[in-house]
Short mmCIF file of C-alpha atoms in Angstrom, two decimals:
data_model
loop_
_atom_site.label_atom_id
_atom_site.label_comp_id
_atom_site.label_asym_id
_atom_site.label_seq_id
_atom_site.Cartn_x
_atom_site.Cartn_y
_atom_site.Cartn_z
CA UNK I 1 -34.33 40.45 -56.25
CA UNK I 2 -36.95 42.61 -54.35
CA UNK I 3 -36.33 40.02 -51.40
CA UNK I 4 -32.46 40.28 -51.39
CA UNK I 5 -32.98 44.13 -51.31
CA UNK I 6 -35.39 44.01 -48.54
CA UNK I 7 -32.84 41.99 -46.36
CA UNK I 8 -29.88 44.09 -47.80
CA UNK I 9 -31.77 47.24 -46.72
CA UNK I 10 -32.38 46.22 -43.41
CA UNK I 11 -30.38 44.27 -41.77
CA UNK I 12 -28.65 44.89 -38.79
CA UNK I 13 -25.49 44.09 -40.05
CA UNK I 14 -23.22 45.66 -42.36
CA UNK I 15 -23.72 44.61 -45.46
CA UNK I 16 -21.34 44.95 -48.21
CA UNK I 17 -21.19 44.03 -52.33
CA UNK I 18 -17.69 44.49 -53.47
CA UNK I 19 -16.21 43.51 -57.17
CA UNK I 20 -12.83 41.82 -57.98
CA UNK I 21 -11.15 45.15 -57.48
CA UNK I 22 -12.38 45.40 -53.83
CA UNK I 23 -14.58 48.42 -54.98
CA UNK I 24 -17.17 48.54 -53.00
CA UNK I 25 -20.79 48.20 -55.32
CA UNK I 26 -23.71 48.71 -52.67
CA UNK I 27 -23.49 49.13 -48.66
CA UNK I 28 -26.94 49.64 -46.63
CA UNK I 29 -27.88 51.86 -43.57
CA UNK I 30 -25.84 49.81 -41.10
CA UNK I 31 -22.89 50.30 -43.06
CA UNK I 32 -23.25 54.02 -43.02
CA UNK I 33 -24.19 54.55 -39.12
CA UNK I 34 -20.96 51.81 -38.42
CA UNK I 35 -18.38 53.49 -40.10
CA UNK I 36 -19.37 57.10 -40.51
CA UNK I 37 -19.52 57.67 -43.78
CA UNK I 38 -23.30 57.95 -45.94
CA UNK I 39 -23.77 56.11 -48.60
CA UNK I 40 -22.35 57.83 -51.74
CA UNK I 41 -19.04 57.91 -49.59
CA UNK I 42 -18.85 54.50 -48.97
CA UNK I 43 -19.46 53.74 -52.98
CA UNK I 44 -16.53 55.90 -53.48
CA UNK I 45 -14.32 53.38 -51.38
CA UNK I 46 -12.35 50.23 -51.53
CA UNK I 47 -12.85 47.86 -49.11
CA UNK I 48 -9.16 48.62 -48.09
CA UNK I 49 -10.11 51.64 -46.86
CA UNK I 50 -11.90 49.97 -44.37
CA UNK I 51 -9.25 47.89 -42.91
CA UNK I 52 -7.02 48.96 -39.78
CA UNK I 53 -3.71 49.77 -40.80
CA UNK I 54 -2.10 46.65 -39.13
CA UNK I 55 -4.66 44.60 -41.26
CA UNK I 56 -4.27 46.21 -44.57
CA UNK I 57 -1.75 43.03 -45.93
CA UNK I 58 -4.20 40.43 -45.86
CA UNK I 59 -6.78 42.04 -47.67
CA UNK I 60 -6.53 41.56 -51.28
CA UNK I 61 -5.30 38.03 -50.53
CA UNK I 62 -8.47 37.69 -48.19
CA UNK I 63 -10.29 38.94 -50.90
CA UNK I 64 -9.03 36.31 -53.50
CA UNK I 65 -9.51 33.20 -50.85
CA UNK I 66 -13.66 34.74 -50.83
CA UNK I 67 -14.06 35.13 -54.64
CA UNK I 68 -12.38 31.38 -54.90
CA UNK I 69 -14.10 29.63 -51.97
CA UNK I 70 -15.91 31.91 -49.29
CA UNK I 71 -14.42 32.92 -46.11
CA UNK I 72 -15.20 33.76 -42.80
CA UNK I 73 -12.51 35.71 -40.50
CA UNK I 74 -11.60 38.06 -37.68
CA UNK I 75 -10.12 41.68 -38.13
CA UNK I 76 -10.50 44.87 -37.40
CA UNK I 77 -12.14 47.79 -39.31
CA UNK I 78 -12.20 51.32 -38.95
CA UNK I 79 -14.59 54.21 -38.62
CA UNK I 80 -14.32 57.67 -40.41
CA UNK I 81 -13.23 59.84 -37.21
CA UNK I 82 -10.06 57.12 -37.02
CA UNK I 83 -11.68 54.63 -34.08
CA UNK I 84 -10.78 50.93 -34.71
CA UNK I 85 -12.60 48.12 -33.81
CA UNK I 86 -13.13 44.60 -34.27
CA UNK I 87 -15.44 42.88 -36.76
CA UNK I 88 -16.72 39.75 -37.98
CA UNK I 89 -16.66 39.00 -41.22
CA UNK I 90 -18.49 36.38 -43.54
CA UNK I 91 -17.63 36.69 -47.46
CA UNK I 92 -19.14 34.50 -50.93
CA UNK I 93 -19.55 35.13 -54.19
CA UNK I 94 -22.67 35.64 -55.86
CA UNK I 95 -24.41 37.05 -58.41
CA UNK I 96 -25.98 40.46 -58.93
CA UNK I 97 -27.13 42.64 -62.04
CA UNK I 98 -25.53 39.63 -64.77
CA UNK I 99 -22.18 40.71 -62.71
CA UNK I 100 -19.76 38.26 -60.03
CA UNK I 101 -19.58 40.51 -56.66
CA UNK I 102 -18.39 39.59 -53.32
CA UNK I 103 -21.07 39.85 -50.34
CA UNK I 104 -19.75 40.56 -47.59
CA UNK I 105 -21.71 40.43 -44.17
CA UNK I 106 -19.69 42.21 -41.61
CA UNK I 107 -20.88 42.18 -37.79
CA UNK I 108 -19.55 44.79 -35.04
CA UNK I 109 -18.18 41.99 -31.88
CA UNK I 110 -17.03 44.92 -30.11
CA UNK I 111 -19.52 43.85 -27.05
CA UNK I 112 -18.89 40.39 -27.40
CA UNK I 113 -14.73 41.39 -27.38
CA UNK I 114 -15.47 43.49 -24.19
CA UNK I 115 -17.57 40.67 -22.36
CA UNK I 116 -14.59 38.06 -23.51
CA UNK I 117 -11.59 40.23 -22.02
CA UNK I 118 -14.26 40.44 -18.90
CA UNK I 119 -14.61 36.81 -18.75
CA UNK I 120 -10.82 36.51 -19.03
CA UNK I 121 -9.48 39.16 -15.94
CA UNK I 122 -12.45 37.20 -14.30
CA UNK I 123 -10.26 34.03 -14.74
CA UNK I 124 -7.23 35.62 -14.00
CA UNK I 125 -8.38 37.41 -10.75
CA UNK I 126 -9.46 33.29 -9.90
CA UNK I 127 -6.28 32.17 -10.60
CA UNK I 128 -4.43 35.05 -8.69
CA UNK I 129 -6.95 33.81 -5.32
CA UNK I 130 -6.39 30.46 -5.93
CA UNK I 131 -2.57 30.64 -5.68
CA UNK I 132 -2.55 33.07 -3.18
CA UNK I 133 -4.69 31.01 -0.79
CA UNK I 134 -2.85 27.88 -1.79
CA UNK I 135 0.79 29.60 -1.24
CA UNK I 136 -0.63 31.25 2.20
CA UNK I 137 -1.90 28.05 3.06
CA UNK I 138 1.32 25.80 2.44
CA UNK I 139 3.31 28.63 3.82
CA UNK I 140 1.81 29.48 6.74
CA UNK I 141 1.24 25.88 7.99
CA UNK I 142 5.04 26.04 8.17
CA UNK I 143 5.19 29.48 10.12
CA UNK I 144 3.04 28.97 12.79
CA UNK I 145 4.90 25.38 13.20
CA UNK I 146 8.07 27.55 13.98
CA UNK I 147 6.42 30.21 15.95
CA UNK I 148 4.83 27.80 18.38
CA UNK I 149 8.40 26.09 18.84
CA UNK I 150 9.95 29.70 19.75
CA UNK I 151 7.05 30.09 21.81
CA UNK I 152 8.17 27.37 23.92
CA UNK I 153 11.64 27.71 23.40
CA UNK I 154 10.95 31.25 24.86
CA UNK I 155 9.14 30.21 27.68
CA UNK I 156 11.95 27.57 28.45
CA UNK I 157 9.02 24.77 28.45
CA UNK I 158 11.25 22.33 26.76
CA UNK I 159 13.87 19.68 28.14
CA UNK I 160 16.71 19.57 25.88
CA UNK I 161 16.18 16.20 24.41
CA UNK I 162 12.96 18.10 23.11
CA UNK I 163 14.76 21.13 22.14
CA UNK I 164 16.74 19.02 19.64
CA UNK I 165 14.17 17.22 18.39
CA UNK I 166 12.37 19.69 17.54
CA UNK I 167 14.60 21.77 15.98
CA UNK I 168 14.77 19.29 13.34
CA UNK I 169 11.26 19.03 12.72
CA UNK I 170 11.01 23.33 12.21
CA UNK I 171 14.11 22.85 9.89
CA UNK I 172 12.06 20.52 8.12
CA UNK I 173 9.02 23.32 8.15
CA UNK I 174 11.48 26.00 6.79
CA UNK I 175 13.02 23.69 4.35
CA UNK I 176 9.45 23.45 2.79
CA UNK I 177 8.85 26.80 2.95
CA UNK I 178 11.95 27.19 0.92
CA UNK I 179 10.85 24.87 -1.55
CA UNK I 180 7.55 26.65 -2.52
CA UNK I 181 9.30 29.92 -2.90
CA UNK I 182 11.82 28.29 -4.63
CA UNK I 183 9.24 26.50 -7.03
CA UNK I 184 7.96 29.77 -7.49
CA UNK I 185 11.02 31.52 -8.36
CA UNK I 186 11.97 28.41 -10.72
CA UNK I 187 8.68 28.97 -12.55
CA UNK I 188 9.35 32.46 -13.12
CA UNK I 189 12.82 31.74 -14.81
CA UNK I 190 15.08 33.99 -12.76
CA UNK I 191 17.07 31.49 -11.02
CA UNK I 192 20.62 31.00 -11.76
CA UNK I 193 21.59 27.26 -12.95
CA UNK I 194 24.55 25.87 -11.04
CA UNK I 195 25.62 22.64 -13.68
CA UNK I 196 28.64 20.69 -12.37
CA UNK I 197 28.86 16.96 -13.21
CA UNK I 198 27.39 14.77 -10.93
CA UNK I 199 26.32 11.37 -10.27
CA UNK I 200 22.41 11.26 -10.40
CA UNK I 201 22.10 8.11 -8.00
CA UNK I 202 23.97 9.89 -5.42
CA UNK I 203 21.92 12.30 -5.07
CA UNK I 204 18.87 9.98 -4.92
CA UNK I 205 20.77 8.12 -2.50
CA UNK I 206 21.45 11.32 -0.43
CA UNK I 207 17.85 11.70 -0.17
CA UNK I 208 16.46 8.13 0.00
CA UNK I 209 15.96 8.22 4.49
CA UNK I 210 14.09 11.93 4.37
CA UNK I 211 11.88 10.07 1.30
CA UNK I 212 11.51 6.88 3.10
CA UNK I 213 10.10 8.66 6.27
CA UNK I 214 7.53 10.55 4.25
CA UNK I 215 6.21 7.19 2.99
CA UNK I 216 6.10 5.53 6.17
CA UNK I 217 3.94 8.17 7.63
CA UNK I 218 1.51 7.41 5.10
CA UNK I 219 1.81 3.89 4.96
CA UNK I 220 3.35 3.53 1.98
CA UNK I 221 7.41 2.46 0.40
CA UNK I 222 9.43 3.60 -1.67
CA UNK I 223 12.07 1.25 -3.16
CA UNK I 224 15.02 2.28 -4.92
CA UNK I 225 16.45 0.20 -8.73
CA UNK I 226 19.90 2.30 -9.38
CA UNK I 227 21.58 1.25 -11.73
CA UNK I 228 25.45 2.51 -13.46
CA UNK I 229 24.82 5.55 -14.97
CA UNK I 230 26.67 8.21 -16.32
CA UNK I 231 28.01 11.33 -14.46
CA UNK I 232 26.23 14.27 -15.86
CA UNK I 233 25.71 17.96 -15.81
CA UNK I 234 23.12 19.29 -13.23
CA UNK I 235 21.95 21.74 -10.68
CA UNK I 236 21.61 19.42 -7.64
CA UNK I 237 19.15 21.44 -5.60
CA UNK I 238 16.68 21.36 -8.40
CA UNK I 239 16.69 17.48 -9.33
CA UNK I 240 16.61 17.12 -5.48
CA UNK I 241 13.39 19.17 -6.05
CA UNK I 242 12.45 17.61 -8.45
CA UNK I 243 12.66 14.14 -7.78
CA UNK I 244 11.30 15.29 -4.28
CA UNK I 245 8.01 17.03 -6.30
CA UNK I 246 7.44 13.34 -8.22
CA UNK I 247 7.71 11.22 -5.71
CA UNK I 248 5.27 13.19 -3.49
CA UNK I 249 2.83 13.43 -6.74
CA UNK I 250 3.27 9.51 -6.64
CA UNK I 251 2.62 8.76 -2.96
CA UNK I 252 -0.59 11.28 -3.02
CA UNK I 253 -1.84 8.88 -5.87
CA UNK I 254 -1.96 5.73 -3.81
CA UNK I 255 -4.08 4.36 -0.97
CA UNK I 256 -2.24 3.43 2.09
CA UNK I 257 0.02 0.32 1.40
CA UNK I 258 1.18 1.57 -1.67
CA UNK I 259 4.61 1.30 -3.55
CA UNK I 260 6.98 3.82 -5.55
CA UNK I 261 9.88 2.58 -7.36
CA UNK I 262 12.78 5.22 -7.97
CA UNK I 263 14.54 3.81 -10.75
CA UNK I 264 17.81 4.67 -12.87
CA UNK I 265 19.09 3.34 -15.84
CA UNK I 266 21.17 4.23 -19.22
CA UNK I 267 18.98 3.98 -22.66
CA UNK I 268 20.58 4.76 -25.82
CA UNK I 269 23.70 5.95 -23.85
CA UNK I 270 21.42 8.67 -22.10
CA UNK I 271 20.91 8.60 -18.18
CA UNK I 272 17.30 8.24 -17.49
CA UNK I 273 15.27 8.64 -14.13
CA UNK I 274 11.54 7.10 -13.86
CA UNK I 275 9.63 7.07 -11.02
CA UNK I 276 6.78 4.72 -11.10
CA UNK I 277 3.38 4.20 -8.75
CA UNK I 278 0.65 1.56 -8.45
CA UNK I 279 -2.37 3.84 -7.68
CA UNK I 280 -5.23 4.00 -10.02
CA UNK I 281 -3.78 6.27 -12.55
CA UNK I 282 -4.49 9.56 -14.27
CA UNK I 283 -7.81 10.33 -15.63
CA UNK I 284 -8.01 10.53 -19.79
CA UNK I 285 -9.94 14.02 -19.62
CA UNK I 286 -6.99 15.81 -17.67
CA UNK I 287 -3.78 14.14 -19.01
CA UNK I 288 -3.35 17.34 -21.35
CA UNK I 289 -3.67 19.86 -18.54
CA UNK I 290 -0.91 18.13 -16.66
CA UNK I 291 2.10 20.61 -15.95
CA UNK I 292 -0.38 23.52 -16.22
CA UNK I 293 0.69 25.85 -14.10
CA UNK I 294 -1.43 26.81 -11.19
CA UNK I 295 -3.69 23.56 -12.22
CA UNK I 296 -4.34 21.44 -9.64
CA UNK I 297 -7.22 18.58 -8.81
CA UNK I 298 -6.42 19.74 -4.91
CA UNK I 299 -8.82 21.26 -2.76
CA UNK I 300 -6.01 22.91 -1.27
CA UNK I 301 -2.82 23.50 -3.28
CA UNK I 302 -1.08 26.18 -5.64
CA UNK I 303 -1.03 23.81 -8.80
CA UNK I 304 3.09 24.32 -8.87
CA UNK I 305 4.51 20.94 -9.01
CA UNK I 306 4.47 19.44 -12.41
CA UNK I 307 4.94 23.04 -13.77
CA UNK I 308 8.34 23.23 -11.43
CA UNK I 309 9.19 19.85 -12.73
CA UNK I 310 8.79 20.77 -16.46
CA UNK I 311 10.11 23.84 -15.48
CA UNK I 312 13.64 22.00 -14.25
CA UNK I 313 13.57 19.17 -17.12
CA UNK I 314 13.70 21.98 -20.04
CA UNK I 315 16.66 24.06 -17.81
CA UNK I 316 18.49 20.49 -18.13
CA UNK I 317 17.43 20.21 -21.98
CA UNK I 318 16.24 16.77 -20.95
CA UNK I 319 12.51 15.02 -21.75
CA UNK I 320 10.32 14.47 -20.02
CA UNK I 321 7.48 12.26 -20.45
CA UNK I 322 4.34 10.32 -18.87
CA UNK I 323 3.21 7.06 -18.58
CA UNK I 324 -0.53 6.22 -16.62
CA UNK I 325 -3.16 3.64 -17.20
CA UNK I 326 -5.16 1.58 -14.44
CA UNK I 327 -1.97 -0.13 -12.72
CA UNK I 328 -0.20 3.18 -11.70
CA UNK I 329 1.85 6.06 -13.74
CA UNK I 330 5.37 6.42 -14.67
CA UNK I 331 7.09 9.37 -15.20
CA UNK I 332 10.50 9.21 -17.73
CA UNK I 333 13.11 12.00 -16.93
CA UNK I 334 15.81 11.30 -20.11
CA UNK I 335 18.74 13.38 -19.90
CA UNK I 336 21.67 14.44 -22.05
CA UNK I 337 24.83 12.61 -21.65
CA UNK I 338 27.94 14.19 -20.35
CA UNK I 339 29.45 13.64 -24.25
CA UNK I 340 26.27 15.30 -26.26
#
């Protein structure tokens, strides 16, 4: 007993022995200096007192769960002059005097809360850089592509035959732009959805050359396996985007000579879009971070494009779902029929 006063005397933390009624028994010196109050106040109190008013629900309930089994919890407490703040708390039963009490070891993580939140705007200031260099970087490339062609133009450097060719190529450059923003804007949710029925290979098909040219440059093909499916409702700039966001995901997978197969097909009366690759695979240890947003295993990037893509499949109330082991990854896009 003269032990277990010693330690109840002096510890650091608050220490509190409270009966079935959440009367509070005994508190020591830390207890007084945390909350304000000396001693004879404190055994004057229930431990309800204590509690924040946004806490004060949980505590006889809390109180119960300790008396049963022990319990160990976050909440936050309150000092005499009104400040809150939050506390650690570790609760068993034991004996003292012949009677059952509750101790109740109570820590102050108000420093450890304050170092967390500064860990955390840390993070979030990374995160901010991170997109912002990724998001300059895609964007400008694209800018200073068009500027140097109006430089040019301007200069009348350029034989016509040029002049058309490369106005293509900075349409290309502003059509990309255009996609970022417009991955960005998707991600935020305030874009409006344009659903009229259309036929999903179509628009695959619409897209196929622009596709196939991308993969070329990189060595790699893309084959298409359409098959009848069902008219549907969708926004057909965003499943261009998105089908154009997982294909690129599966050529950047592969090693030159590489092969993506854009396939369609009806299961259980549902349309369903897959696009497959034979690269090497996602790794086990960041399968659950996929469709993060701003996660990326780039160098360079913004970490966007599965969160745009999850981002369109939920605005279509379709599924989505992934596929990977060592022969390649394939991606399921399962929509709603036109009927459901």
């Amino acid at each position: 007993m003269n032990f277990f006063e010693s330690i109840f005397k002096h510890s650091r933390d608050i220490v509190l022995l409270i009966n079935s009624n959440g009367n509070i028994i005994k508190a020591n010196i830390a207890a007084a200096k945390a909350y304000g109050y000396n001693l004879q106040e404190l055994y004057n109190m229930k431990i309800y007192s204590l509690r924040a008013p946004k806490t004060k629900d949980s505590v006889y309930q809390q109180l119960q769960e300790a008396f049963d089994i022990g319990i160990s919890f976050e909440t936050r407490h309150v000092r005499k002059n009104g400040e809150e703040f939050p506390v650690e708390v570790s609760a068993h039963q034991l004996m003292y005097n012949h009677e059952k009490l509750l101790l109740s070891i109570i820590r102050d993580v108000t420093k450890r809360k304050r170092t967390e939140q500064v860990f955390a705007e840390t993070e979030i200031i990374k995160i901010i850089e991170k997109v912002a260099s990724g998001l300059a970087h895609e964007i400008r490339n694209s800018i200073t592509s068009v500027h140097g062609f109006l430089q040019l133009a301007a200069h009348q450097k350029m034989e016509q035959n040029q002049f058309a060719h490369h106005c293509n190529l900075m349409l290309e450059e502003l059509d990309y732009a255009e996609l970022v923003i417009t991955g960005l804007i998707l991600v935020a949710g305030d874009k409006f959805l344009d659903l009229q029925v259309r036929n999903l290979n179509q628009l695959i098909e619409s897209m196929f050359p622009l596709l196939q040219t991308q993969a070329k440059l990189q060595g790699k093909t893309i084959e298409l396996s359409l098959e009848d499916t069902q008219a549907i409702y969708l926004d057909a700039k965003e499943i261009k985007l998105l089908v154009t966001q997982l294909t690129n995901n599966a050529l950047e997978s592969m090693s030159s000579g590489g092969k993506v197969i854009i396939r369609t097909q009806m299961i259980d009366d549902s349309p369903v879009l897959s696009i497959r690759d034979n690269g090497k695979g996602i790794p086990h240890e960041i399968r659950d971070k996929l469709g993060t947003s701003f996660f990326t295993t780039k160098d360079i990037g913004v970490g966007l494009g599965l969160a745009i893509c999850n981002r369109i499949v939920i605005r279509h109330e379709a599924i989505m779902n992934i596929e990977s082991n060592g022969l390649g990854t394939t991606v399921n896009v399962t929509f709603q029929s036109k009927s459901k």
